[in-house]
PDB file of C-alpha atoms in Angstrom:
ATOM      1  CA  UNK L  25     -65.873 119.569  13.514  1.00 91.00           C
ATOM      2  CA  UNK L  26     -67.009 118.019  10.212  1.00 90.00           C
ATOM      3  CA  UNK L  27     -66.156 121.265   8.416  1.00 92.00           C
ATOM      4  CA  UNK L  28     -62.751 121.319  10.083  1.00 93.00           C
ATOM      5  CA  UNK L  29     -62.076 117.742   8.954  1.00 91.00           C
ATOM      6  CA  UNK L  30     -62.898 118.633   5.346  1.00 90.00           C
ATOM      7  CA  UNK L  31     -60.583 121.645   5.716  1.00 91.00           C
ATOM      8  CA  UNK L  32     -57.696 119.444   6.781  1.00 90.00           C
ATOM      9  CA  UNK L  33     -58.265 116.942   3.980  1.00 88.00           C
ATOM     10  CA  UNK L  34     -58.883 119.383   1.146  1.00 89.00           C
ATOM     11  CA  UNK L  35     -56.938 122.526   1.927  1.00 88.00           C
ATOM     12  CA  UNK L  36     -54.139 121.256   4.199  1.00 84.00           C
ATOM     13  CA  UNK L  37     -53.798 117.975   2.300  1.00 84.00           C
ATOM     14  CA  UNK L  38     -53.446 115.938   5.495  1.00 85.00           C
ATOM     15  CA  UNK L  39     -53.572 112.176   5.250  1.00 83.00           C
ATOM     16  CA  UNK L  40     -56.801 110.295   6.214  1.00 86.00           C
ATOM     17  CA  UNK L  41     -55.067 108.952   9.331  1.00 83.00           C
ATOM     18  CA  UNK L  42     -54.071 112.419  10.500  1.00 86.00           C
ATOM     19  CA  UNK L  43     -57.634 113.685   9.970  1.00 89.00           C
ATOM     20  CA  UNK L  44     -59.034 110.767  11.903  1.00 91.00           C
ATOM     21  CA  UNK L  45     -56.655 111.487  14.782  1.00 91.00           C
ATOM     22  CA  UNK L  46     -57.715 115.168  14.931  1.00 93.00           C
ATOM     23  CA  UNK L  47     -61.381 114.174  14.862  1.00 94.00           C
ATOM     24  CA  UNK L  48     -60.922 111.532  17.604  1.00 94.00           C
ATOM     25  CA  UNK L  49     -59.165 114.022  19.931  1.00 95.00           C
ATOM     26  CA  UNK L  50     -61.757 116.719  19.295  1.00 95.00           C
ATOM     27  CA  UNK L  51     -64.665 114.345  19.777  1.00 96.00           C
ATOM     28  CA  UNK L  52     -63.185 113.361  23.215  1.00 95.00           C
ATOM     29  CA  UNK L  53     -63.039 117.070  24.160  1.00 96.00           C
ATOM     30  CA  UNK L  54     -66.561 117.739  22.873  1.00 95.00           C
ATOM     31  CA  UNK L  55     -67.921 114.811  24.903  1.00 96.00           C
ATOM     32  CA  UNK L  56     -66.218 116.120  28.097  1.00 96.00           C
ATOM     33  CA  UNK L  57     -67.451 119.710  27.451  1.00 95.00           C
ATOM     34  CA  UNK L  58     -71.130 118.518  27.061  1.00 95.00           C
ATOM     35  CA  UNK L  59     -70.743 116.610  30.372  1.00 94.00           C
ATOM     36  CA  UNK L  60     -69.775 119.944  31.941  1.00 93.00           C
ATOM     37  CA  UNK L  61     -72.836 121.627  30.412  1.00 93.00           C
ATOM     38  CA  UNK L  62     -70.687 123.595  27.988  1.00 92.00           C
ATOM     39  CA  UNK L  63     -72.155 123.314  24.472  1.00 90.00           C
ATOM     40  CA  UNK L  64     -70.689 126.371  22.693  1.00 93.00           C
ATOM     41  CA  UNK L  65     -67.184 126.350  21.188  1.00 94.00           C
ATOM     42  CA  UNK L  66     -66.967 130.155  21.563  1.00 93.00           C
ATOM     43  CA  UNK L  67     -67.730 129.832  25.307  1.00 93.00           C
ATOM     44  CA  UNK L  68     -64.761 127.526  26.115  1.00 95.00           C
ATOM     45  CA  UNK L  69     -62.126 129.222  28.231  1.00 94.00           C
ATOM     46  CA  UNK L  70     -58.505 128.574  29.100  1.00 94.00           C
ATOM     47  CA  UNK L  71     -59.717 127.552  32.550  1.00 94.00           C
ATOM     48  CA  UNK L  72     -61.972 124.938  30.961  1.00 94.00           C
ATOM     49  CA  UNK L  73     -59.080 123.506  28.991  1.00 95.00           C
ATOM     50  CA  UNK L  74     -56.787 123.366  32.045  1.00 94.00           C
ATOM     51  CA  UNK L  75     -59.451 121.302  33.812  1.00 94.00           C
ATOM     52  CA  UNK L  76     -59.687 119.096  30.699  1.00 95.00           C
ATOM     53  CA  UNK L  77     -55.865 118.598  30.717  1.00 93.00           C
ATOM     54  CA  UNK L  78     -55.994 117.660  34.386  1.00 92.00           C
ATOM     55  CA  UNK L  79     -58.789 115.197  33.609  1.00 93.00           C
ATOM     56  CA  UNK L  80     -56.712 113.593  30.838  1.00 93.00           C
ATOM     57  CA  UNK L  81     -53.791 113.245  33.193  1.00 89.00           C
ATOM     58  CA  UNK L  82     -55.971 111.576  35.856  1.00 90.00           C
ATOM     59  CA  UNK L  83     -57.126 109.166  33.264  1.00 91.00           C
ATOM     60  CA  UNK L  84     -53.496 108.108  32.709  1.00 86.00           C
ATOM     61  CA  UNK L  85     -52.619 109.870  29.434  1.00 87.00           C
ATOM     62  CA  UNK L  86     -48.892 110.655  29.012  1.00 85.00           C
ATOM     63  CA  UNK L  87     -47.660 114.233  28.573  1.00 86.00           C
ATOM     64  CA  UNK L  88     -46.922 113.421  24.975  1.00 83.00           C
ATOM     65  CA  UNK L  89     -50.508 112.265  24.260  1.00 89.00           C
ATOM     66  CA  UNK L  90     -51.950 115.346  26.045  1.00 91.00           C
ATOM     67  CA  UNK L  91     -49.676 117.536  23.942  1.00 90.00           C
ATOM     68  CA  UNK L  92     -51.102 115.929  20.847  1.00 91.00           C
ATOM     69  CA  UNK L  93     -54.664 116.689  22.043  1.00 93.00           C
ATOM     70  CA  UNK L  94     -53.722 120.307  22.722  1.00 94.00           C
ATOM     71  CA  UNK L  95     -52.148 120.613  19.235  1.00 93.00           C
ATOM     72  CA  UNK L  96     -55.447 119.457  17.709  1.00 94.00           C
ATOM     73  CA  UNK L  97     -57.471 121.910  19.812  1.00 95.00           C
ATOM     74  CA  UNK L  98     -55.179 124.783  18.861  1.00 95.00           C
ATOM     75  CA  UNK L  99     -55.454 123.982  15.184  1.00 95.00           C
ATOM     76  CA  UNK L 100     -59.250 123.661  15.533  1.00 96.00           C
ATOM     77  CA  UNK L 101     -59.533 127.109  17.158  1.00 96.00           C
ATOM     78  CA  UNK L 102     -57.321 128.628  14.440  1.00 95.00           C
ATOM     79  CA  UNK L 103     -59.876 127.340  11.956  1.00 95.00           C
ATOM     80  CA  UNK L 104     -62.823 128.632  14.078  1.00 95.00           C
ATOM     81  CA  UNK L 105     -61.192 132.086  14.248  1.00 95.00           C
ATOM     82  CA  UNK L 106     -60.748 132.092  10.519  1.00 94.00           C
ATOM     83  CA  UNK L 107     -64.373 131.181  10.046  1.00 93.00           C
ATOM     84  CA  UNK L 108     -65.451 133.795  12.709  1.00 92.00           C
ATOM     85  CA  UNK L 109     -67.001 131.053  14.861  1.00 92.00           C
ATOM     86  CA  UNK L 110     -64.787 131.937  17.832  1.00 92.00           C
ATOM     87  CA  UNK L 111     -63.363 135.191  19.287  1.00 92.00           C
ATOM     88  CA  UNK L 112     -60.127 133.851  20.670  1.00 93.00           C
ATOM     89  CA  UNK L 113     -58.003 130.673  20.917  1.00 95.00           C
ATOM     90  CA  UNK L 114     -58.187 129.460  24.579  1.00 95.00           C
ATOM     91  CA  UNK L 115     -55.586 126.703  23.985  1.00 94.00           C
ATOM     92  CA  UNK L 116     -52.751 129.020  23.082  1.00 92.00           C
ATOM     93  CA  UNK L 117     -51.164 129.262  26.549  1.00 88.00           C
ATOM     94  CA  UNK L 118     -52.067 125.679  27.764  1.00 91.00           C
ATOM     95  CA  UNK L 119     -49.113 123.345  28.139  1.00 88.00           C
ATOM     96  CA  UNK L 120     -49.138 119.608  28.650  1.00 85.00           C
ATOM     97  CA  UNK L 121     -47.475 118.201  31.744  1.00 81.00           C
ATOM     98  CA  UNK L 122     -43.970 116.947  31.136  1.00 75.00           C
ATOM     99  CA  UNK L 123     -43.471 113.257  31.122  1.00 64.00           C
ATOM    100  CA  UNK L 124     -40.290 111.217  31.272  1.00 62.00           C
ATOM    101  CA  UNK L 125     -39.102 110.456  27.778  1.00 60.00           C
ATOM    102  CA  UNK L 126     -38.721 106.754  27.302  1.00 62.00           C
ATOM    103  CA  UNK L 127     -35.964 105.445  25.095  1.00 57.00           C
ATOM    104  CA  UNK L 128     -37.226 103.067  22.433  1.00 58.00           C
ATOM    105  CA  UNK L 129     -36.578  99.377  22.791  1.00 71.00           C
ATOM    106  CA  UNK L 130     -33.848  97.938  20.588  1.00 77.00           C
ATOM    107  CA  UNK L 131     -33.291  94.307  19.660  1.00 76.00           C
ATOM    108  CA  UNK L 132     -29.791  92.808  19.752  1.00 76.00           C
ATOM    109  CA  UNK L 133     -28.042  92.508  16.366  1.00 82.00           C
ATOM    110  CA  UNK L 134     -27.249  88.850  16.766  1.00 82.00           C
ATOM    111  CA  UNK L 135     -30.762  87.927  17.831  1.00 80.00           C
ATOM    112  CA  UNK L 136     -32.271  89.842  14.842  1.00 84.00           C
ATOM    113  CA  UNK L 137     -29.916  88.021  12.472  1.00 86.00           C
ATOM    114  CA  UNK L 138     -31.003  84.708  13.946  1.00 85.00           C
ATOM    115  CA  UNK L 139     -34.723  85.528  13.709  1.00 85.00           C
ATOM    116  CA  UNK L 140     -34.511  86.881  10.140  1.00 87.00           C
ATOM    117  CA  UNK L 141     -32.239  84.152   8.820  1.00 87.00           C
ATOM    118  CA  UNK L 142     -34.783  81.392   9.820  1.00 81.00           C
ATOM    119  CA  UNK L 143     -35.693  79.365   6.742  1.00 81.00           C
ATOM    120  CA  UNK L 144     -39.297  78.612   5.876  1.00 85.00           C
ATOM    121  CA  UNK L 145     -41.396  77.082   3.053  1.00 86.00           C
ATOM    122  CA  UNK L 146     -44.799  78.224   4.404  1.00 92.00           C
ATOM    123  CA  UNK L 147     -46.174  80.975   1.998  1.00 93.00           C
ATOM    124  CA  UNK L 148     -47.399  83.198   4.763  1.00 94.00           C
ATOM    125  CA  UNK L 149     -44.102  82.948   6.642  1.00 93.00           C
ATOM    126  CA  UNK L 150     -42.235  83.713   3.398  1.00 95.00           C
ATOM    127  CA  UNK L 151     -44.396  86.898   3.269  1.00 95.00           C
ATOM    128  CA  UNK L 152     -43.735  87.671   6.950  1.00 95.00           C
ATOM    129  CA  UNK L 153     -40.017  87.234   6.606  1.00 94.00           C
ATOM    130  CA  UNK L 154     -39.982  89.636   3.614  1.00 95.00           C
ATOM    131  CA  UNK L 155     -42.017  92.230   5.608  1.00 95.00           C
ATOM    132  CA  UNK L 156     -39.716  92.099   8.581  1.00 93.00           C
ATOM    133  CA  UNK L 157     -36.557  92.141   6.492  1.00 93.00           C
ATOM    134  CA  UNK L 158     -37.839  95.294   4.771  1.00 93.00           C
ATOM    135  CA  UNK L 159     -38.705  96.966   8.065  1.00 91.00           C
ATOM    136  CA  UNK L 160     -35.289  96.317   9.490  1.00 91.00           C
ATOM    137  CA  UNK L 161     -33.367  96.827   6.290  1.00 88.00           C
ATOM    138  CA  UNK L 162     -34.909 100.222   5.553  1.00 87.00           C
ATOM    139  CA  UNK L 163     -36.280 101.474   8.838  1.00 87.00           C
ATOM    140  CA  UNK L 164     -39.836 101.565   7.678  1.00 91.00           C
ATOM    141  CA  UNK L 165     -42.821 102.745   9.814  1.00 90.00           C
ATOM    142  CA  UNK L 166     -45.724 100.297  10.129  1.00 93.00           C
ATOM    143  CA  UNK L 167     -47.975 102.572   8.041  1.00 92.00           C
ATOM    144  CA  UNK L 168     -45.246 102.886   5.334  1.00 92.00           C
ATOM    145  CA  UNK L 169     -44.894  99.134   5.104  1.00 94.00           C
ATOM    146  CA  UNK L 170     -48.629  98.538   4.938  1.00 94.00           C
ATOM    147  CA  UNK L 171     -49.169 101.111   2.183  1.00 93.00           C
ATOM    148  CA  UNK L 172     -46.325  99.840  -0.067  1.00 94.00           C
ATOM    149  CA  UNK L 173     -47.419  99.009  -3.567  1.00 95.00           C
ATOM    150  CA  UNK L 174     -45.650  96.532  -5.795  1.00 94.00           C
ATOM    151  CA  UNK L 175     -44.535  99.254  -8.223  1.00 94.00           C
ATOM    152  CA  UNK L 176     -42.787 101.097  -5.337  1.00 94.00           C
ATOM    153  CA  UNK L 177     -39.995  98.501  -5.203  1.00 93.00           C
ATOM    154  CA  UNK L 178     -37.103  98.651  -7.669  1.00 92.00           C
ATOM    155  CA  UNK L 179     -35.327  95.321  -7.095  1.00 92.00           C
ATOM    156  CA  UNK L 180     -32.786  96.016  -9.847  1.00 91.00           C
ATOM    157  CA  UNK L 181     -31.802  99.379  -8.389  1.00 90.00           C
ATOM    158  CA  UNK L 182     -32.124  98.186  -4.779  1.00 90.00           C
ATOM    159  CA  UNK L 183     -34.405 100.959  -3.642  1.00 90.00           C
ATOM    160  CA  UNK L 184     -38.063 101.651  -2.623  1.00 91.00           C
ATOM    161  CA  UNK L 185     -40.315 104.671  -2.877  1.00 92.00           C
ATOM    162  CA  UNK L 186     -42.043 105.206   0.413  1.00 91.00           C
ATOM    163  CA  UNK L 187     -44.913 107.566   1.341  1.00 88.00           C
ATOM    164  CA  UNK L 188     -44.282 108.713   4.939  1.00 85.00           C
ATOM    165  CA  UNK L 189     -45.872 111.197   7.313  1.00 82.00           C
ATOM    166  CA  UNK L 190     -47.486 114.233   5.717  1.00 76.00           C
ATOM    167  CA  UNK L 191     -47.734 112.262   2.490  1.00 80.00           C
ATOM    168  CA  UNK L 192     -44.080 113.023   1.835  1.00 83.00           C
ATOM    169  CA  UNK L 193     -42.294 110.643  -0.583  1.00 88.00           C
ATOM    170  CA  UNK L 194     -38.755 109.477  -0.076  1.00 88.00           C
ATOM    171  CA  UNK L 195     -36.409 106.978  -1.764  1.00 88.00           C
ATOM    172  CA  UNK L 196     -34.704 104.489   0.545  1.00 87.00           C
ATOM    173  CA  UNK L 197     -32.120 101.774  -0.062  1.00 89.00           C
ATOM    174  CA  UNK L 198     -33.167  98.149   0.229  1.00 90.00           C
ATOM    175  CA  UNK L 199     -30.520  95.785   1.576  1.00 89.00           C
ATOM    176  CA  UNK L 200     -29.276  92.569   0.043  1.00 91.00           C
ATOM    177  CA  UNK L 201     -31.069  90.292   2.454  1.00 92.00           C
ATOM    178  CA  UNK L 202     -34.381  92.171   1.953  1.00 92.00           C
ATOM    179  CA  UNK L 203     -33.964  91.822  -1.839  1.00 93.00           C
ATOM    180  CA  UNK L 204     -33.462  88.111  -1.461  1.00 94.00           C
ATOM    181  CA  UNK L 205     -36.587  87.935   0.716  1.00 94.00           C
ATOM    182  CA  UNK L 206     -38.511  89.870  -1.992  1.00 95.00           C
ATOM    183  CA  UNK L 207     -37.357  87.379  -4.649  1.00 95.00           C
ATOM    184  CA  UNK L 208     -38.890  84.583  -2.635  1.00 95.00           C
ATOM    185  CA  UNK L 209     -42.116  86.398  -1.802  1.00 95.00           C
ATOM    186  CA  UNK L 210     -43.030  87.936  -5.209  1.00 95.00           C
ATOM    187  CA  UNK L 211     -43.742  84.564  -6.908  1.00 94.00           C
ATOM    188  CA  UNK L 212     -45.820  83.489  -3.929  1.00 94.00           C
ATOM    189  CA  UNK L 213     -47.712  86.789  -4.021  1.00 94.00           C
ATOM    190  CA  UNK L 214     -48.461  86.345  -7.748  1.00 92.00           C
ATOM    191  CA  UNK L 215     -50.274  83.092  -6.972  1.00 90.00           C
ATOM    192  CA  UNK L 216     -52.411  84.789  -4.270  1.00 89.00           C
ATOM    193  CA  UNK L 217     -53.742  87.984  -5.792  1.00 89.00           C
ATOM    194  CA  UNK L 218     -55.830  89.140  -8.771  1.00 84.00           C
ATOM    195  CA  UNK L 219     -53.941  91.192 -11.333  1.00 82.00           C
ATOM    196  CA  UNK L 220     -55.636  94.419 -10.314  1.00 87.00           C
ATOM    197  CA  UNK L 221     -54.256  94.260  -6.703  1.00 91.00           C
ATOM    198  CA  UNK L 222     -51.485  96.775  -6.213  1.00 94.00           C
ATOM    199  CA  UNK L 223     -50.500  96.040  -2.579  1.00 95.00           C
ATOM    200  CA  UNK L 224     -47.115  94.475  -2.092  1.00 95.00           C
ATOM    201  CA  UNK L 225     -48.177  92.587   1.080  1.00 96.00           C
ATOM    202  CA  UNK L 226     -51.526  90.794   1.031  1.00 95.00           C
ATOM    203  CA  UNK L 227     -53.478  88.351   3.130  1.00 93.00           C
ATOM    204  CA  UNK L 228     -54.376  84.797   2.127  1.00 91.00           C
ATOM    205  CA  UNK L 229     -57.499  86.211   0.553  1.00 90.00           C
ATOM    206  CA  UNK L 230     -55.495  88.600  -1.614  1.00 90.00           C
ATOM    207  CA  UNK L 231     -56.447  91.769   0.339  1.00 92.00           C
ATOM    208  CA  UNK L 232     -53.949  94.416   1.435  1.00 94.00           C
ATOM    209  CA  UNK L 233     -52.605  93.439   4.836  1.00 94.00           C
ATOM    210  CA  UNK L 234     -53.862  95.643   7.701  1.00 93.00           C
ATOM    211  CA  UNK L 235     -51.711  97.235  10.381  1.00 94.00           C
ATOM    212  CA  UNK L 236     -53.141  95.028  13.084  1.00 94.00           C
ATOM    213  CA  UNK L 237     -52.385  91.934  11.019  1.00 95.00           C
ATOM    214  CA  UNK L 238     -48.772  92.916  10.568  1.00 95.00           C
ATOM    215  CA  UNK L 239     -48.369  93.584  14.241  1.00 95.00           C
ATOM    216  CA  UNK L 240     -49.904  90.170  15.150  1.00 94.00           C
ATOM    217  CA  UNK L 241     -47.724  88.352  12.632  1.00 94.00           C
ATOM    218  CA  UNK L 242     -44.476  89.947  13.954  1.00 92.00           C
ATOM    219  CA  UNK L 243     -45.468  89.068  17.520  1.00 91.00           C
ATOM    220  CA  UNK L 244     -46.216  85.465  16.407  1.00 91.00           C
ATOM    221  CA  UNK L 245     -42.902  85.300  14.510  1.00 89.00           C
ATOM    222  CA  UNK L 246     -40.986  86.275  17.641  1.00 87.00           C
ATOM    223  CA  UNK L 247     -42.795  83.629  19.722  1.00 87.00           C
ATOM    224  CA  UNK L 248     -42.413  80.829  17.241  1.00 85.00           C
ATOM    225  CA  UNK L 249     -38.717  81.604  16.492  1.00 82.00           C
ATOM    226  CA  UNK L 250     -37.837  81.968  20.201  1.00 80.00           C
ATOM    227  CA  UNK L 251     -37.226  85.674  20.621  1.00 80.00           C
ATOM    228  CA  UNK L 252     -36.326  86.656  24.230  1.00 76.00           C
ATOM    229  CA  UNK L 253     -38.450  89.838  24.000  1.00 80.00           C
ATOM    230  CA  UNK L 254     -41.791  90.768  22.477  1.00 83.00           C
ATOM    231  CA  UNK L 255     -41.358  92.011  18.867  1.00 86.00           C
ATOM    232  CA  UNK L 256     -43.311  94.934  17.483  1.00 87.00           C
ATOM    233  CA  UNK L 257     -42.929  96.928  14.252  1.00 89.00           C
ATOM    234  CA  UNK L 258     -41.461 100.034  15.887  1.00 86.00           C
ATOM    235  CA  UNK L 259     -38.778  97.953  17.576  1.00 87.00           C
ATOM    236  CA  UNK L 260     -37.459  96.953  14.117  1.00 89.00           C
ATOM    237  CA  UNK L 261     -37.410 100.632  13.051  1.00 87.00           C
ATOM    238  CA  UNK L 262     -35.638 101.615  16.288  1.00 86.00           C
ATOM    239  CA  UNK L 263     -33.175  98.822  15.871  1.00 86.00           C
ATOM    240  CA  UNK L 264     -32.445  99.920  12.273  1.00 86.00           C
ATOM    241  CA  UNK L 265     -31.770 103.486  13.433  1.00 83.00           C
ATOM    242  CA  UNK L 266     -29.677 102.559  16.476  1.00 82.00           C
ATOM    243  CA  UNK L 267     -27.532 100.016  14.614  1.00 82.00           C
ATOM    244  CA  UNK L 268     -27.021 102.391  11.701  1.00 80.00           C
ATOM    245  CA  UNK L 269     -25.970 105.224  13.978  1.00 76.00           C
ATOM    246  CA  UNK L 270     -23.716 102.957  16.019  1.00 75.00           C
ATOM    247  CA  UNK L 271     -21.905 101.847  12.920  1.00 75.00           C
ATOM    248  CA  UNK L 272     -21.706 105.101  10.906  1.00 76.00           C
ATOM    249  CA  UNK L 273     -22.041 107.911  13.409  1.00 72.00           C
ATOM    250  CA  UNK L 274     -23.822 109.938  10.719  1.00 76.00           C
ATOM    251  CA  UNK L 275     -26.914 111.420  12.323  1.00 76.00           C
ATOM    252  CA  UNK L 276     -27.953 113.402   9.204  1.00 80.00           C
ATOM    253  CA  UNK L 277     -27.942 110.260   7.071  1.00 80.00           C
ATOM    254  CA  UNK L 278     -30.050 108.360   9.617  1.00 78.00           C
ATOM    255  CA  UNK L 279     -32.460 111.325   9.761  1.00 80.00           C
ATOM    256  CA  UNK L 280     -32.941 111.141   5.977  1.00 81.00           C
ATOM    257  CA  UNK L 281     -33.391 107.370   6.010  1.00 80.00           C
ATOM    258  CA  UNK L 282     -36.029 107.536   8.732  1.00 81.00           C
ATOM    259  CA  UNK L 283     -37.843 110.439   7.113  1.00 80.00           C
ATOM    260  CA  UNK L 284     -37.698 112.699  10.188  1.00 79.00           C
ATOM    261  CA  UNK L 285     -38.521 116.331   9.441  1.00 75.00           C
ATOM    262  CA  UNK L 286     -36.598 117.514  12.557  1.00 72.00           C
ATOM    263  CA  UNK L 287     -33.201 116.155  13.524  1.00 70.00           C
ATOM    264  CA  UNK L 288     -34.137 116.549  17.198  1.00 71.00           C
ATOM    265  CA  UNK L 289     -36.377 113.499  16.687  1.00 68.00           C
ATOM    266  CA  UNK L 290     -33.451 111.516  15.441  1.00 68.00           C
ATOM    267  CA  UNK L 291     -31.227 112.556  18.301  1.00 68.00           C
ATOM    268  CA  UNK L 292     -32.926 110.164  20.657  1.00 68.00           C
ATOM    269  CA  UNK L 293     -30.813 107.472  19.049  1.00 66.00           C
ATOM    270  CA  UNK L 294     -27.639 109.226  20.211  1.00 64.00           C
ATOM    271  CA  UNK L 295     -28.759 108.623  23.728  1.00 61.00           C
ATOM    272  CA  UNK L 296     -29.157 104.900  22.934  1.00 55.00           C
ATOM    273  CA  UNK L 297     -25.655 104.869  21.486  1.00 55.00           C
ATOM    274  CA  UNK L 298     -24.270 106.756  24.489  1.00 54.00           C
ATOM    275  CA  UNK L 299     -25.736 104.145  26.843  1.00 56.00           C
ATOM    276  CA  UNK L 300     -23.899 101.483  24.934  1.00 54.00           C
ATOM    277  CA  UNK L 301     -20.645 103.492  25.018  1.00 51.00           C
ATOM    278  CA  UNK L 302     -21.106 104.159  28.717  1.00 57.00           C
ATOM    279  CA  UNK L 303     -21.412 100.403  29.439  1.00 60.00           C
ATOM    280  CA  UNK L 304     -18.317  99.685  27.453  1.00 56.00           C
ATOM    281  CA  UNK L 305     -16.452 102.399  29.259  1.00 57.00           C
ATOM    282  CA  UNK L 306     -17.547 101.189  32.707  1.00 65.00           C
ATOM    283  CA  UNK L 307     -16.461  97.672  31.849  1.00 65.00           C
ATOM    284  CA  UNK L 308     -13.197  98.495  30.109  1.00 57.00           C
ATOM    285  CA  UNK L 309     -11.525 101.665  31.264  1.00 56.00           C
ATOM    286  CA  UNK L 310      -8.970 101.087  34.054  1.00 60.00           C
ATOM    287  CA  UNK L 311     -10.091 104.313  35.847  1.00 55.00           C
ATOM    288  CA  UNK L 312     -13.769 103.361  35.657  1.00 59.00           C
ATOM    289  CA  UNK L 313     -13.580  99.687  36.790  1.00 55.00           C
ATOM    290  CA  UNK L 314     -14.241  98.994  40.398  1.00 53.00           C
ATOM    291  CA  UNK L 315     -11.380  97.780  42.570  1.00 49.00           C
ATOM    292  CA  UNK L 316     -12.079  94.615  44.532  1.00 47.00           C
ATOM    293  CA  UNK L 317      -9.128  94.574  46.954  1.00 44.00           C
ATOM    294  CA  UNK L 318      -6.221  96.724  48.100  1.00 46.00           C
ATOM    295  CA  UNK L 319      -3.798  94.318  46.501  1.00 46.00           C
ATOM    296  CA  UNK L 320      -5.514  94.648  43.226  1.00 44.00           C
ATOM    297  CA  UNK L 321      -5.455  98.481  43.469  1.00 43.00           C
ATOM    298  CA  UNK L 322      -1.675  98.463  43.869  1.00 44.00           C
ATOM    299  CA  UNK L 323      -1.119  96.086  41.030  1.00 44.00           C
ATOM    300  CA  UNK L 324      -3.392  98.049  38.689  1.00 44.00           C
ATOM    301  CA  UNK L 325      -1.758 101.347  39.647  1.00 40.00           C
ATOM    302  CA  UNK L 326       1.668  99.898  38.834  1.00 40.00           C
ATOM    303  CA  UNK L 327       0.472  98.656  35.455  1.00 40.00           C
ATOM    304  CA  UNK L 328      -1.148 101.967  34.658  1.00 39.00           C
ATOM    305  CA  UNK L 329       2.163 103.695  35.458  1.00 39.00           C
ATOM    306  CA  UNK L 330       4.093 101.370  33.179  1.00 40.00           C
ATOM    307  CA  UNK L 331       1.605 101.956  30.404  1.00 37.00           C
TER     308      UNK L 331
END
C-alpha cells in the first residue's frame, strides 16, 4: 500500500489529498480482510469484495461512496498486476449499489445578496466576507479557495488562477463585488502576516486558513447574519452554478467555470433549473393551474378562447 501511494504521487502526479483518499479506502479494506482472516492481496476474490461491498452498505455508506472505494481497489489491483504481486483484478466486475442522486442545495439570490452585502469593520469578518464573495463570484471549491496564494489574484485584470482537481490550473473571472471585498481584505491581511507568507486567506496568527476553519466561519456567518438555512462552502458553489445557468443557459461555459472534466457532472444543474421552470409553469400556465370551481372553469375557458 505504501508503494502504491508513492506510485500515485510520483508517477501519476496525483495530489496529496487524492493519495490520502486512496490510502484511507484501502486501509479500511485491509482492516476488514484481516478480520476475515484473509492476509494476502493475491488471495482476495470477487466473492470477498462483494461481501465487503455489502458490509459497507450495511454501515450506511452511499452508493457513490462505495463506488469510490471500488475505484481505489481497482486502481490498486492494476498496480499489483503490473508489479506481479497479483494474478487478477477481483474488483473488475464489482458494481456499487445505486443510490438516489440528491440535487445540491441552492441558496436564494436575494438572501445571498443580503448576507454578502452586510457591512463590517471586524478584521476577521472582512476576511470572511472576501472568502465568501470569491466562492460565490467564481464558483470555487473549498480546496481551491483554501489553496489560493496572493499572487494568484489579478485585481487589475479581474481574474484568478485556480488549481483544481488533478492539479489542473484554470483562469476564472472575479466579479466586481469580490474585487471590492479583496480591496478591503488585502490591507488587513498585510498587517497580519509575515512577508514570506503566500496564502491569500490566513488566520489571526498569520497561518494559512484550514478547510475546517473556512467551513466553521461560513456556518457562523450564516447564523450571525440571520440566514434561514445552514450555509456551507459547496452551497455557494452550487448557487453560483445554478444562478449562472439560469441566467445564461450556457452549459458549456458553466462547465469551464466550474472546472468539470465531464459535462455530465455539470448537467445536474439543468435539473435544478428545470425544477424552477416547472414551478413557474405550474403556477402560471392556464392549462396547468388547478381549477377551484365550475364557474371559474367556464370563465377561464372563455378567456382562453378569446386569447
